[in-house]
């Protein structure tokens, strides 16, 4: 059995988790998450400097609670991991410096983890997760990507958003409808009372220079603008804004776009398993639609456990355990942090001479 203490501070959740695995079975011993949502909601979005300061304040207490709840002493942990990219640099630094200091103090090996690899590793805690190549739809506040993952974690990005991430679109539309932050859960809640077919909103595509459209890529900023224009027009006409209907129509279109392109990509690449992870993967309309459309093509859908869709340290620990199990990977204690890093470059985090 390998035990990992993992730290996640890339955005607005301070989280520490102790996880372990025996072979293919992954287990969470504790997963403490201190959310900063209340601190940021009055600003309508995450304020990076405030987020970094809050991580500094909370991390010692979150760490203490995670160890206490796990009933595992830090001396008994085999590895220490933290998210090092991508994310808000000041925030990443807090987690990474804490993890590396603990490694030095307790003579433990360190693993720096790519945040998106963390999200896709959340699936390791679900039953019957795919063991061969699969397609991941990663939908969060910062990313919307289609990633082909092979048995040994070779990763290839097959699609991405050219502008807003799906979660970002939820947050922006939530704000313009006057809902609370973050927009995703607020839109999902109010959409339950709305008609998803009431408004015909656009499914934006990216033009291919060779003609036609890119098949597996996304664009959500046009959809957000369409909602804005709809609201502006209704305001000018003196109409009451039917917020539940707009929220439901927006949610349906986002889910349809994500599902259609994911299923097409899996089908074209002969991948029988689709994994859905990230904050937006918590959305019930998306979860249901993905399962029902995939079944028409005999594709199996694996959804991230609901409590592990948004940022948490257990998924970072799972990514570390997978790296140790299959690749014996460790990072240099000199590894720093980076605001941006493509998932295809995740292997560089384990080079003797770190990339940053
Ligand atoms: O993965 P995450 O916690 O952070 C990033 O790495 O970005 O994702 C946060 C995003 C936010 O944009 C939030 O609005 C969205 O996930 N989200 C949802 C739901 N829950 C969270 N979007 C749609 N429906 C939800 N139920
Ligand atoms: Zn995330």
PDB file of N, CA and C in Angstrom, residues 200-241:
ATOM      1  N   UNK A 200     -34.006  29.516 -28.475  1.00  0.00           N
ATOM      2  CA  UNK A 200     -33.133  28.830 -29.415  1.00  0.00           C
ATOM      3  C   UNK A 200     -31.773  29.534 -29.413  1.00  0.00           C
ATOM      4  N   UNK A 201     -30.856  29.077 -28.619  1.00  0.00           N
ATOM      5  CA  UNK A 201     -29.542  29.743 -28.503  1.00  0.00           C
ATOM      6  C   UNK A 201     -28.521  29.036 -29.398  1.00  0.00           C
ATOM      7  N   UNK A 202     -27.472  29.777 -29.843  1.00  0.00           N
ATOM      8  CA  UNK A 202     -26.556  29.192 -30.845  1.00  0.00           C
ATOM      9  C   UNK A 202     -25.569  28.175 -30.280  1.00  0.00           C
ATOM     10  N   UNK A 203     -25.288  27.161 -31.118  1.00  0.00           N
ATOM     11  CA  UNK A 203     -24.223  26.196 -30.812  1.00  0.00           C
ATOM     12  C   UNK A 203     -23.015  26.619 -31.630  1.00  0.00           C
ATOM     13  N   UNK A 204     -22.145  27.411 -31.029  1.00  0.00           N
ATOM     14  CA  UNK A 204     -21.052  28.012 -31.807  1.00  0.00           C
ATOM     15  C   UNK A 204     -19.989  26.972 -32.165  1.00  0.00           C
ATOM     16  N   UNK A 205     -19.368  27.177 -33.352  1.00  0.00           N
ATOM     17  CA  UNK A 205     -18.331  26.276 -33.832  1.00  0.00           C
ATOM     18  C   UNK A 205     -17.123  27.100 -34.263  1.00  0.00           C
ATOM     19  N   UNK A 206     -15.990  26.421 -34.388  1.00  0.00           N
ATOM     20  CA  UNK A 206     -14.769  27.096 -34.815  1.00  0.00           C
ATOM     21  C   UNK A 206     -14.509  26.707 -36.273  1.00  0.00           C
ATOM     22  N   UNK A 207     -14.299  27.733 -37.125  1.00  0.00           N
ATOM     23  CA  UNK A 207     -14.043  27.442 -38.548  1.00  0.00           C
ATOM     24  C   UNK A 207     -12.691  26.775 -38.714  1.00  0.00           C
ATOM     25  N   UNK A 208     -12.661  25.820 -39.631  1.00  0.00           N
ATOM     26  CA  UNK A 208     -11.412  25.155 -39.987  1.00  0.00           C
ATOM     27  C   UNK A 208     -10.829  25.914 -41.176  1.00  0.00           C
ATOM     28  N   UNK A 209      -9.524  26.265 -41.087  1.00  0.00           N
ATOM     29  CA  UNK A 209      -8.905  27.020 -42.201  1.00  0.00           C
ATOM     30  C   UNK A 209      -9.025  26.255 -43.518  1.00  0.00           C
ATOM     31  N   UNK A 210      -9.112  24.912 -43.394  1.00  0.00           N
ATOM     32  CA  UNK A 210      -9.200  24.078 -44.618  1.00  0.00           C
ATOM     33  C   UNK A 210     -10.644  23.997 -45.132  1.00  0.00           C
ATOM     34  N   UNK A 211     -11.547  24.671 -44.464  1.00  0.00           N
ATOM     35  CA  UNK A 211     -12.968  24.614 -44.849  1.00  0.00           C
ATOM     36  C   UNK A 211     -13.774  23.856 -43.817  1.00  0.00           C
ATOM     37  N   UNK A 212     -15.034  24.189 -43.696  1.00  0.00           N
ATOM     38  CA  UNK A 212     -15.901  23.522 -42.716  1.00  0.00           C
ATOM     39  C   UNK A 212     -15.588  23.976 -41.306  1.00  0.00           C
ATOM     40  N   UNK A 213     -15.847  23.074 -40.351  1.00  0.00           N
ATOM     41  CA  UNK A 213     -15.649  23.410 -38.934  1.00  0.00           C
ATOM     42  C   UNK A 213     -14.777  22.377 -38.249  1.00  0.00           C
ATOM     43  N   UNK A 214     -14.084  22.814 -37.195  1.00  0.00           N
ATOM     44  CA  UNK A 214     -13.306  21.866 -36.389  1.00  0.00           C
ATOM     45  C   UNK A 214     -14.298  20.998 -35.614  1.00  0.00           C
ATOM     46  N   UNK A 215     -14.094  19.678 -35.687  1.00  0.00           N
ATOM     47  CA  UNK A 215     -15.131  18.753 -35.202  1.00  0.00           C
ATOM     48  C   UNK A 215     -15.194  18.621 -33.686  1.00  0.00           C
ATOM     49  N   UNK A 216     -14.031  18.761 -33.039  1.00  0.00           N
ATOM     50  CA  UNK A 216     -13.998  18.439 -31.594  1.00  0.00           C
ATOM     51  C   UNK A 216     -13.660  19.658 -30.731  1.00  0.00           C
ATOM     52  N   UNK A 217     -13.710  20.851 -31.317  1.00  0.00           N
ATOM     53  CA  UNK A 217     -13.367  22.051 -30.542  1.00  0.00           C
ATOM     54  C   UNK A 217     -14.623  22.806 -30.123  1.00  0.00           C
ATOM     55  N   UNK A 218     -14.432  23.726 -29.194  1.00  0.00           N
ATOM     56  CA  UNK A 218     -15.567  24.404 -28.576  1.00  0.00           C
ATOM     57  C   UNK A 218     -15.387  25.924 -28.603  1.00  0.00           C
ATOM     58  N   UNK A 219     -16.517  26.631 -28.556  1.00  0.00           N
ATOM     59  CA  UNK A 219     -16.513  28.085 -28.378  1.00  0.00           C
ATOM     60  C   UNK A 219     -17.768  28.424 -27.597  1.00  0.00           C
ATOM     61  N   UNK A 220     -17.606  29.101 -26.461  1.00  0.00           N
ATOM     62  CA  UNK A 220     -18.783  29.429 -25.647  1.00  0.00           C
ATOM     63  C   UNK A 220     -19.024  30.929 -25.507  1.00  0.00           C
ATOM     64  N   UNK A 221     -18.095  31.755 -26.052  1.00  0.00           N
ATOM     65  CA  UNK A 221     -18.281  33.186 -25.799  1.00  0.00           C
ATOM     66  C   UNK A 221     -19.448  33.736 -26.627  1.00  0.00           C
ATOM     67  N   UNK A 222     -19.687  33.167 -27.820  1.00  0.00           N
ATOM     68  CA  UNK A 222     -20.814  33.594 -28.658  1.00  0.00           C
ATOM     69  C   UNK A 222     -22.148  33.272 -27.984  1.00  0.00           C
ATOM     70  N   UNK A 223     -22.207  32.139 -27.318  1.00  0.00           N
ATOM     71  CA  UNK A 223     -23.426  31.726 -26.615  1.00  0.00           C
ATOM     72  C   UNK A 223     -23.724  32.697 -25.467  1.00  0.00           C
ATOM     73  N   UNK A 224     -22.647  33.046 -24.747  1.00  0.00           N
ATOM     74  CA  UNK A 224     -22.795  34.001 -23.631  1.00  0.00           C
ATOM     75  C   UNK A 224     -23.302  35.351 -24.168  1.00  0.00           C
ATOM     76  N   UNK A 225     -22.737  35.811 -25.311  1.00  0.00           N
ATOM     77  CA  UNK A 225     -23.162  37.085 -25.895  1.00  0.00           C
ATOM     78  C   UNK A 225     -24.618  36.997 -26.356  1.00  0.00           C
ATOM     79  N   UNK A 226     -25.013  35.843 -26.890  1.00  0.00           N
ATOM     80  CA  UNK A 226     -26.407  35.670 -27.336  1.00  0.00           C
ATOM     81  C   UNK A 226     -27.362  35.829 -26.149  1.00  0.00           C
ATOM     82  N   UNK A 227     -26.976  35.290 -24.992  1.00  0.00           N
ATOM     83  CA  UNK A 227     -27.829  35.439 -23.793  1.00  0.00           C
ATOM     84  C   UNK A 227     -27.886  36.914 -23.385  1.00  0.00           C
ATOM     85  N   UNK A 228     -26.721  37.575 -23.448  1.00  0.00           N
ATOM     86  CA  UNK A 228     -26.655  38.995 -23.090  1.00  0.00           C
ATOM     87  C   UNK A 228     -27.600  39.822 -23.978  1.00  0.00           C
ATOM     88  N   UNK A 229     -27.537  39.580 -25.308  1.00  0.00           N
ATOM     89  CA  UNK A 229     -28.391  40.336 -26.254  1.00  0.00           C
ATOM     90  C   UNK A 229     -29.876  40.069 -25.982  1.00  0.00           C
ATOM     91  N   UNK A 230     -30.191  38.812 -25.686  1.00  0.00           N
ATOM     92  CA  UNK A 230     -31.582  38.426 -25.395  1.00  0.00           C
ATOM     93  C   UNK A 230     -32.101  39.218 -24.186  1.00  0.00           C
ATOM     94  N   UNK A 231     -31.276  39.273 -23.144  1.00  0.00           N
ATOM     95  CA  UNK A 231     -31.672  39.984 -21.919  1.00  0.00           C
ATOM     96  C   UNK A 231     -31.795  41.486 -22.207  1.00  0.00           C
ATOM     97  N   UNK A 232     -30.825  42.027 -22.974  1.00  0.00           N
ATOM     98  CA  UNK A 232     -30.862  43.469 -23.308  1.00  0.00           C
ATOM     99  C   UNK A 232     -32.134  43.818 -24.080  1.00  0.00           C
ATOM    100  N   UNK A 233     -32.468  42.956 -25.070  1.00  0.00           N
ATOM    101  CA  UNK A 233     -33.657  43.201 -25.891  1.00  0.00           C
ATOM    102  C   UNK A 233     -34.925  43.195 -25.029  1.00  0.00           C
ATOM    103  N   UNK A 234     -35.012  42.236 -24.143  1.00  0.00           N
ATOM    104  CA  UNK A 234     -36.204  42.129 -23.280  1.00  0.00           C
ATOM    105  C   UNK A 234     -36.309  43.328 -22.339  1.00  0.00           C
ATOM    106  N   UNK A 235     -35.161  43.789 -21.848  1.00  0.00           N
ATOM    107  CA  UNK A 235     -35.142  44.964 -20.977  1.00  0.00           C
ATOM    108  C   UNK A 235     -35.647  46.183 -21.729  1.00  0.00           C
ATOM    109  N   UNK A 236     -35.163  46.342 -22.994  1.00  0.00           N
ATOM    110  CA  UNK A 236     -35.576  47.485 -23.822  1.00  0.00           C
ATOM    111  C   UNK A 236     -37.079  47.461 -24.076  1.00  0.00           C
ATOM    112  N   UNK A 237     -37.601  46.243 -24.296  1.00  0.00           N
ATOM    113  CA  UNK A 237     -39.035  46.091 -24.570  1.00  0.00           C
ATOM    114  C   UNK A 237     -39.875  46.155 -23.298  1.00  0.00           C
ATOM    115  N   UNK A 238     -39.188  46.330 -22.152  1.00  0.00           N
ATOM    116  CA  UNK A 238     -39.899  46.437 -20.868  1.00  0.00           C
ATOM    117  C   UNK A 238     -40.481  45.118 -20.395  1.00  0.00           C
ATOM    118  N   UNK A 239     -39.947  43.980 -20.904  1.00  0.00           N
ATOM    119  CA  UNK A 239     -40.497  42.671 -20.503  1.00  0.00           C
ATOM    120  C   UNK A 239     -39.832  42.168 -19.222  1.00  0.00           C
ATOM    121  N   UNK A 240     -40.528  41.328 -18.483  1.00  0.00           N
ATOM    122  CA  UNK A 240     -39.919  40.667 -17.323  1.00  0.00           C
ATOM    123  C   UNK A 240     -38.986  39.585 -17.866  1.00  0.00           C
ATOM    124  N   UNK A 241     -37.788  39.483 -17.286  1.00  0.00           N
ATOM    125  CA  UNK A 241     -36.818  38.490 -17.785  1.00  0.00           C
ATOM    126  C   UNK A 241     -37.205  37.108 -17.231  1.00  0.00           C
TER     127      UNK A 241
END
